[in-house]
CSV table of C-alpha atoms in Angstrom, one decimal:
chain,number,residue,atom,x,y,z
L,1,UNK,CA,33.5,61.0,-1.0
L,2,UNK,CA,32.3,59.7,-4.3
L,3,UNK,CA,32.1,56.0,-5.6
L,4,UNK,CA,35.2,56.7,-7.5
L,5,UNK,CA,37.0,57.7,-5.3
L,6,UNK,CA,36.5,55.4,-2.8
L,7,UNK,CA,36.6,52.3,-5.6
L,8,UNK,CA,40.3,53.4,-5.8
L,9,UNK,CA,41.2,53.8,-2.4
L,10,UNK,CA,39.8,50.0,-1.9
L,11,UNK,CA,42.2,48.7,-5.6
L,12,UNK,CA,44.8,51.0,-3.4
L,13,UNK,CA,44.5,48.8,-0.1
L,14,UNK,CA,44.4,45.9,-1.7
L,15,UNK,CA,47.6,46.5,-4.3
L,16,UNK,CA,49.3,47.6,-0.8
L,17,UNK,CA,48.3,44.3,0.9
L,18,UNK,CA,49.6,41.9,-1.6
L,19,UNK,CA,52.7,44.0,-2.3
L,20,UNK,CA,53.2,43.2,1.5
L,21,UNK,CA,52.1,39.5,1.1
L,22,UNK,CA,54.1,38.7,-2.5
L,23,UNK,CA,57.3,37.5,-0.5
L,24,UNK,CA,54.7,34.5,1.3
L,25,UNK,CA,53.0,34.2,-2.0
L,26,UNK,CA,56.2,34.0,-4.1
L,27,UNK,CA,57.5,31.7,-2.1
L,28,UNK,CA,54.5,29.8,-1.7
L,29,UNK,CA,54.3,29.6,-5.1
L,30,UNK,CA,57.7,28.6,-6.2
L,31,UNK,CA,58.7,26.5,-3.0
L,32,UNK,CA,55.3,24.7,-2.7
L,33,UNK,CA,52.5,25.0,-5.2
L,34,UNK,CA,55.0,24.4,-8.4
L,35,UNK,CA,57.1,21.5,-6.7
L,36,UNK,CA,53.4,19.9,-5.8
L,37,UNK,CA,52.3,20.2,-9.5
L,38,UNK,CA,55.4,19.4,-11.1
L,39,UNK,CA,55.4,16.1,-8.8
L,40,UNK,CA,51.5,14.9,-10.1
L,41,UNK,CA,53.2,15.3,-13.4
L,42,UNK,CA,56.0,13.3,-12.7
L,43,UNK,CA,54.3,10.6,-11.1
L,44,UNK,CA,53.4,9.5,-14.9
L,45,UNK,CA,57.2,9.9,-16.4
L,46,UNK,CA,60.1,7.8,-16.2
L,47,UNK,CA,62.4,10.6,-14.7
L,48,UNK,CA,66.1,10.2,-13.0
L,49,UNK,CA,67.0,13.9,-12.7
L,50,UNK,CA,69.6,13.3,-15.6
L,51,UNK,CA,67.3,12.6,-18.7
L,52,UNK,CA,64.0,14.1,-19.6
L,53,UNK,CA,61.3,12.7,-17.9
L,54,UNK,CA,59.5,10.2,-20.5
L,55,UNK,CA,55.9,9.9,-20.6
L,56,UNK,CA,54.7,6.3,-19.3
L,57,UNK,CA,51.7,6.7,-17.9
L,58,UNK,CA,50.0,4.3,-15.1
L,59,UNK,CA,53.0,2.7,-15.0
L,60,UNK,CA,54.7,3.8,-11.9
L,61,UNK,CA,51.2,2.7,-10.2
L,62,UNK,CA,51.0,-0.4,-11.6
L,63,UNK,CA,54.5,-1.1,-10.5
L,64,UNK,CA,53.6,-0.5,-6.9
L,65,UNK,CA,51.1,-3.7,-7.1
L,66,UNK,CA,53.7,-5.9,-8.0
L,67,UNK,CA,56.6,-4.2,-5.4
L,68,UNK,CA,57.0,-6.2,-2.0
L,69,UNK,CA,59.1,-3.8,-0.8
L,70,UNK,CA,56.8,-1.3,-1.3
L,71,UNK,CA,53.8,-3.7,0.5
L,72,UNK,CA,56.3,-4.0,2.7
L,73,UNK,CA,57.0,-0.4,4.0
L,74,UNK,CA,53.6,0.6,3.4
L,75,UNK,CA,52.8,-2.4,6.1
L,76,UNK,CA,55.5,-0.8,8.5
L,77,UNK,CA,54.0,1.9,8.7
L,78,UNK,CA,50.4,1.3,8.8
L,79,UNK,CA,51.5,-0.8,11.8
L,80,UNK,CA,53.9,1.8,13.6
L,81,UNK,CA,50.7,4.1,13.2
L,82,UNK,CA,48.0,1.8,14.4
L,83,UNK,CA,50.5,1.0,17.4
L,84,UNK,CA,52.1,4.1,17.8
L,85,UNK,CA,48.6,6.9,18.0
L,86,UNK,CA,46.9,4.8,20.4
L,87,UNK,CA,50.3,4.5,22.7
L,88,UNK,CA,51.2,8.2,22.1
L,89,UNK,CA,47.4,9.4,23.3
L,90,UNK,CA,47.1,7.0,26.1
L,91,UNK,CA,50.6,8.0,27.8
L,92,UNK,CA,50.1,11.7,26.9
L,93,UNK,CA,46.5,11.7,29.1
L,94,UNK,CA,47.8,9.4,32.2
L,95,UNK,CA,51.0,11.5,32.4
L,96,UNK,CA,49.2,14.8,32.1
L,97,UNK,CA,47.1,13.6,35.0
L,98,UNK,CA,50.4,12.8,36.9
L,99,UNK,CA,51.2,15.9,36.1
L,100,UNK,CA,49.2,18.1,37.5
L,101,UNK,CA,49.7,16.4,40.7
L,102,UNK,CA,50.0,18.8,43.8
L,103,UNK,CA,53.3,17.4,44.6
L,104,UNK,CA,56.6,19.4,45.4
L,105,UNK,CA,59.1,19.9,42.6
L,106,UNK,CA,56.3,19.9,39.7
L,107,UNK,CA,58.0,22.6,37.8
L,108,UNK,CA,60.9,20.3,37.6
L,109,UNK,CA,59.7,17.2,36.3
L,110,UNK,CA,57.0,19.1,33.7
L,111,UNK,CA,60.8,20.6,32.3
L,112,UNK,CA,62.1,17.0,32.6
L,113,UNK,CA,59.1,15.1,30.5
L,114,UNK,CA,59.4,18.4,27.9
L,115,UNK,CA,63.1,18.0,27.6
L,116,UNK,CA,63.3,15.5,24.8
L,117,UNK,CA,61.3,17.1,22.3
L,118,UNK,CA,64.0,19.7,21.9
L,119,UNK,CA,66.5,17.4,21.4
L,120,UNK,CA,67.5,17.3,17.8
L,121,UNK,CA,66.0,14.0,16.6
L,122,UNK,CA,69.2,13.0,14.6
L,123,UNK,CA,71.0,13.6,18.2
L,124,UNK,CA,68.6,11.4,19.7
L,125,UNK,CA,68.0,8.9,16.7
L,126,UNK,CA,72.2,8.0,17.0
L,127,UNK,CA,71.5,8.1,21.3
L,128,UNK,CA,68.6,5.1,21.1
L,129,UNK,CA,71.2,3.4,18.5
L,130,UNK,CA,73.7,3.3,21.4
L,131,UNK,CA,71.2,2.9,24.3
L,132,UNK,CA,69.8,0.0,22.0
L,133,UNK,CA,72.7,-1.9,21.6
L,134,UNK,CA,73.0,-6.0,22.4
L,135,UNK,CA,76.6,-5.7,23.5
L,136,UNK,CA,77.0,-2.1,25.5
L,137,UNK,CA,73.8,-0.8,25.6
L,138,UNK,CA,72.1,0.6,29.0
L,139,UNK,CA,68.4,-0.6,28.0
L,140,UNK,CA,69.5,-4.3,28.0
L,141,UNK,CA,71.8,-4.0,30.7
L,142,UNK,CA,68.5,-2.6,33.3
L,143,UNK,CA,66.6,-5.5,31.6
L,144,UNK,CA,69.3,-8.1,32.6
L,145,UNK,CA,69.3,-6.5,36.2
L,146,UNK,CA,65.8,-7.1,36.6
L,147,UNK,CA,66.1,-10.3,35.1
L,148,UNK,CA,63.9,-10.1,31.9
L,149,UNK,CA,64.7,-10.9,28.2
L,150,UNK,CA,67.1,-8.8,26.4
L,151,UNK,CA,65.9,-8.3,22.6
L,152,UNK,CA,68.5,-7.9,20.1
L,153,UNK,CA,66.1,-4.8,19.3
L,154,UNK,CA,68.1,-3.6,16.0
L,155,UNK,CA,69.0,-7.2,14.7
L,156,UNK,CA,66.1,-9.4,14.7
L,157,UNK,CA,63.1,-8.0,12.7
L,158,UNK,CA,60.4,-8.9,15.3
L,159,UNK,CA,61.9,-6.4,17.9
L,160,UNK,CA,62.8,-3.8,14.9
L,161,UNK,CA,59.6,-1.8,15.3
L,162,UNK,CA,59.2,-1.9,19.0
L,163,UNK,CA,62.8,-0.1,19.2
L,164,UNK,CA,61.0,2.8,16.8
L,165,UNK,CA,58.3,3.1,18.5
L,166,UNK,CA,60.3,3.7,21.9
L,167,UNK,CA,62.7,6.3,20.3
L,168,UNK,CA,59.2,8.2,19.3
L,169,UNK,CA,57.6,7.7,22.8
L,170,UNK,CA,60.4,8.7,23.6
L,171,UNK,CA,59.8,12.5,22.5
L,172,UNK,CA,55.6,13.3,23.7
L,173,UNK,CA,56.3,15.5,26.3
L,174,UNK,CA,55.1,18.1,23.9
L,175,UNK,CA,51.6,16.3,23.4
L,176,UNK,CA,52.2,16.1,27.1
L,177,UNK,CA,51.7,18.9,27.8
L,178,UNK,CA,49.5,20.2,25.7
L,179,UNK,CA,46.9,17.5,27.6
L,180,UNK,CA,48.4,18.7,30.8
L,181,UNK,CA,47.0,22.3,29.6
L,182,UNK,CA,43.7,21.0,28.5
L,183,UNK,CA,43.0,19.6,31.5
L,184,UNK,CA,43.6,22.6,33.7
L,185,UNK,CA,41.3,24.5,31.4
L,186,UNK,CA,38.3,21.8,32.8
L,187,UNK,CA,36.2,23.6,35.2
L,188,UNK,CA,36.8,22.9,39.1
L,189,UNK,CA,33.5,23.3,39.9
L,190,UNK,CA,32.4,20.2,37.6
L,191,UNK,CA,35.0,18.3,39.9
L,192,UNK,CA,33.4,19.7,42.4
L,193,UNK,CA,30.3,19.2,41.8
L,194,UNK,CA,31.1,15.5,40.5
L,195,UNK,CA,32.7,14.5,43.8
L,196,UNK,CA,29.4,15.9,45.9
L,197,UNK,CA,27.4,13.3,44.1
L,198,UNK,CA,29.8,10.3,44.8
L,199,UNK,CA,31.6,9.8,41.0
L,200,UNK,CA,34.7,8.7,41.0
L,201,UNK,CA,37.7,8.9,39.3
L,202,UNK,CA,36.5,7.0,36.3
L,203,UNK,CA,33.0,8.7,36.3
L,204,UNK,CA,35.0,12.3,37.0
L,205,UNK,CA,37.4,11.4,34.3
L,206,UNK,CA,34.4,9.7,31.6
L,207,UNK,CA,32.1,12.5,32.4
L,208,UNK,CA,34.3,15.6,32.6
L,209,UNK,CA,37.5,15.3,31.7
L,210,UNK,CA,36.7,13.4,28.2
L,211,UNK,CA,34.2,15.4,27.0
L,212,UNK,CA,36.6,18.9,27.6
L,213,UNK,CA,39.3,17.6,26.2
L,214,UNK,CA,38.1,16.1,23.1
L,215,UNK,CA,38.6,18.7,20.4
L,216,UNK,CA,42.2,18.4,22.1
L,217,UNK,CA,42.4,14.8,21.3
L,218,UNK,CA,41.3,15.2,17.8
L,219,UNK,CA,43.5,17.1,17.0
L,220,UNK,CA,46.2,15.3,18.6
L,221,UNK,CA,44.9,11.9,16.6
L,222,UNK,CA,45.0,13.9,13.3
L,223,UNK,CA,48.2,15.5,13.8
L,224,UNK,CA,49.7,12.2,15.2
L,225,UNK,CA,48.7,9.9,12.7
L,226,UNK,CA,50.3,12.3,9.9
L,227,UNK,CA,53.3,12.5,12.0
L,228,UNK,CA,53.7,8.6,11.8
L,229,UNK,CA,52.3,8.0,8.3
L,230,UNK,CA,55.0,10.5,7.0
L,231,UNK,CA,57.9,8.7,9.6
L,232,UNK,CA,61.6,8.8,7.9
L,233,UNK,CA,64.0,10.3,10.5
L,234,UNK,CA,63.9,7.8,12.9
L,235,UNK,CA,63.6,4.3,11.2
L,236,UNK,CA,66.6,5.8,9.0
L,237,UNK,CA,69.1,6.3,11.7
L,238,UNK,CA,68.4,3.4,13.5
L,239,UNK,CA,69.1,1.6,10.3
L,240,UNK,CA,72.0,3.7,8.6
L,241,UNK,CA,74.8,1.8,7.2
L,242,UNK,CA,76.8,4.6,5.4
L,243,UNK,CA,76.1,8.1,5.2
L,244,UNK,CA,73.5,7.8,2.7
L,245,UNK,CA,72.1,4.8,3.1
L,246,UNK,CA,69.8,2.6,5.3
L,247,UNK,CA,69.5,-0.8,5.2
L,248,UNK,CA,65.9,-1.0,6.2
L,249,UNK,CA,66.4,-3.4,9.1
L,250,UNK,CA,66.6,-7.1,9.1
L,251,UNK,CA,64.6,-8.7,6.9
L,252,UNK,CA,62.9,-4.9,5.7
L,253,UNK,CA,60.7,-5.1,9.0
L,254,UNK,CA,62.6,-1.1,9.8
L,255,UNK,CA,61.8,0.4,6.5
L,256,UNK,CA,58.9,3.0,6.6
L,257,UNK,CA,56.8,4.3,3.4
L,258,UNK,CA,59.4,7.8,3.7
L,259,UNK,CA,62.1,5.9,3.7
L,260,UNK,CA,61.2,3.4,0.7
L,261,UNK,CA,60.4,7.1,-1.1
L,262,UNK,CA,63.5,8.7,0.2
L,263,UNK,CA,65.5,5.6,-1.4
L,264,UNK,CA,63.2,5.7,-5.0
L,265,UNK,CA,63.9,9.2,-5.3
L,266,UNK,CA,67.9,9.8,-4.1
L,267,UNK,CA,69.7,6.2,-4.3
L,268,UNK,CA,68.1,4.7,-6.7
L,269,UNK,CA,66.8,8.1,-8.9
L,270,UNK,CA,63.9,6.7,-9.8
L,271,UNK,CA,61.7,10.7,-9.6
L,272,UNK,CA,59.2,9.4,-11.5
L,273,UNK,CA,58.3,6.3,-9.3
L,274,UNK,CA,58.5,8.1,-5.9
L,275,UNK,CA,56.4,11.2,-7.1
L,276,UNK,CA,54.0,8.5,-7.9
L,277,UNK,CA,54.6,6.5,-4.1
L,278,UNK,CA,53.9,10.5,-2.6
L,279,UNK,CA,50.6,10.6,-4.1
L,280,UNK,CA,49.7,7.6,-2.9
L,281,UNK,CA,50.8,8.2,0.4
L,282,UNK,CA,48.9,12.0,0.0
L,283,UNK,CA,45.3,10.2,-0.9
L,284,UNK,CA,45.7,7.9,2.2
L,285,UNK,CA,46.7,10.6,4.5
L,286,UNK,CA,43.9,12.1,3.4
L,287,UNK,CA,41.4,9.7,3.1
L,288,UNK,CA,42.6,8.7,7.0
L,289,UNK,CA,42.0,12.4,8.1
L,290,UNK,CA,38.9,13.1,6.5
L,291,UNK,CA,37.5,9.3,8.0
L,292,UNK,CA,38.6,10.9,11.2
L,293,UNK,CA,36.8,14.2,11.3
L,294,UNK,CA,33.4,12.0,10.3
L,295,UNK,CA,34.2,9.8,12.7
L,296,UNK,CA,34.5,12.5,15.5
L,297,UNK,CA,31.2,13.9,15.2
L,298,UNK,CA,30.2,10.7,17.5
L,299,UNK,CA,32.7,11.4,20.0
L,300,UNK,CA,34.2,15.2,20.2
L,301,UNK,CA,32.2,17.7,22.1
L,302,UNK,CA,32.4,21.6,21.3
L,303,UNK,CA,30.8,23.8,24.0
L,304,UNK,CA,28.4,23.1,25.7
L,305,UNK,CA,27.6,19.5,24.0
L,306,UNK,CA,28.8,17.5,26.9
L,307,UNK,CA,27.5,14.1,28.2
């Protein structure tokens, strides 16, 4: 076969390849990559879907120093995220250990923790409203039989973020078990072997366990953290008024960085401004991830780098 030849069956293979790929790259292109682009640009106009955008420059950044509301969300949510990853990795590891307990009926309660995470979150978001509520609602009423406090959890703003944090906790049984699998994947003879020379649980679980299911963890901290630092669906229907609006809590202590975006963009049609709040919340995403990823080097083994 000559060079030619075989120059054009290689230009053939690859025309045939993206012919099969242009739908995923046509719609990448059109559905992600333009609206990305088009949103950098509009994060310097003064834009309300109506009008021509308006070419204003920094302006939509500087506004965002002198906006308590938006201090205000971005403080909501730096806290639900500092709160919530730490929460949502602890409880993910002690009930994967639980678990994989040899007990009867495992099947059944793995399907039980799993259950909520396919419940549609708007289901569930108007569920914790009821289950939340100071007059009717079953939390409250288990508290009063035990005889502790019962929070006005949607109505005073120092209780607002513990109820979000409980409708998300709500939902790990998918990180669940994803540790539950991580942890079956450790070795039995390590435990084994561990147990032989007198470690304990702690020592087994420091020694072993951590070091195996690291790469798991980082992940889970990465996709967590994004998961919370982009949170809009359930601060919103725990504080919906009408159909297309939230009130944010009392006092603003419900309203997330989404949500102060959601409301720039659709209620009060300000494009411009929350094209300009989603680049900001973009470069801190990404400045979090990529301080995590240094950071992991330190504490994530791969392989055979174990303690």
């Amino acid at each position: 076969m000559s060079a030619t030849t075989a120059k054009r069956g290689a230009r053939r293979q690859t025309l045939l390849g993206l012919a099969f790929a242009s739908p995923f790259i046509v719609g990448a292109a059109v559905f992600i990559v333009w609206p990305v682009l088009a949103s950098a640009g509009y994060s310097f106009t003064d834009f309300n879907l109506f009008q021509s955008p308006s070419w204003v420059g920094l302006d939509n950044y500087a506004h965002m120093l002198n906006d308590s509301t938006f201090w205000k969300a971005l403080w909501n949510t730096l806290f639900l995220t500092v709160t919530g990853v730490p929460l949502t990795i602890i409880i993910s590891i002690v009930g994967a250990h639980f678990l994989n307990l040899p007990v009867r009926g495992q099947p059944l309660y793995r399907a039980l923790v799993y259950l909520p995470t396919i419940v549609p979150v708007v289901v569930g978001g108007y569920l914790w409203r009821w289950l939340l509520n100071t007059q009717y609602g079953f939390v409250n009423y288990f508290l009063g039989l035990l005889h502790l406090p019962q929070p006005e959890w949607l109505e005073q703003p120092d209780w607002g973020k513990p109820a979000i944090l409980l409708m998300c906790l709500w939902t790990i049984g998918g990180t669940m078990i994803i540790y539950l699998a991580a942890i079956k994947d450790v070795p039995s003879e390590l435990f084994e072997a561990a147990e032989l020379d007198g470690a304990g649980w702690f020592k087994r679980f420091r020694y072993i366990t951590w070091p195996t299911i690291s790469p798991v963890t980082l992940f889970q901290v990465i996709v967590t953290v994004i998961a919370y630092l982009q949170i809009f669906t359930q601060p919103y229907l725990l504080t919906q008024t009408r159909l297309n609006e939230a009130s944010g809590g009392p006092g603003q202590s419900m309203i997330s960085y989404a949500m102060y975006l959601y409301q720039n963009a659709f209620v009060f049609l300000k494009m411009g401004y929350a094209s300009a709040m989603a680049w900001v919340l973009f470069l801190i995403t990404l400045i979090i991830t990529l301080l995590l990823l240094w950071s992991s080097k330190k504490w994530v083994h791969y392989g055979s780098e174990r303690d």
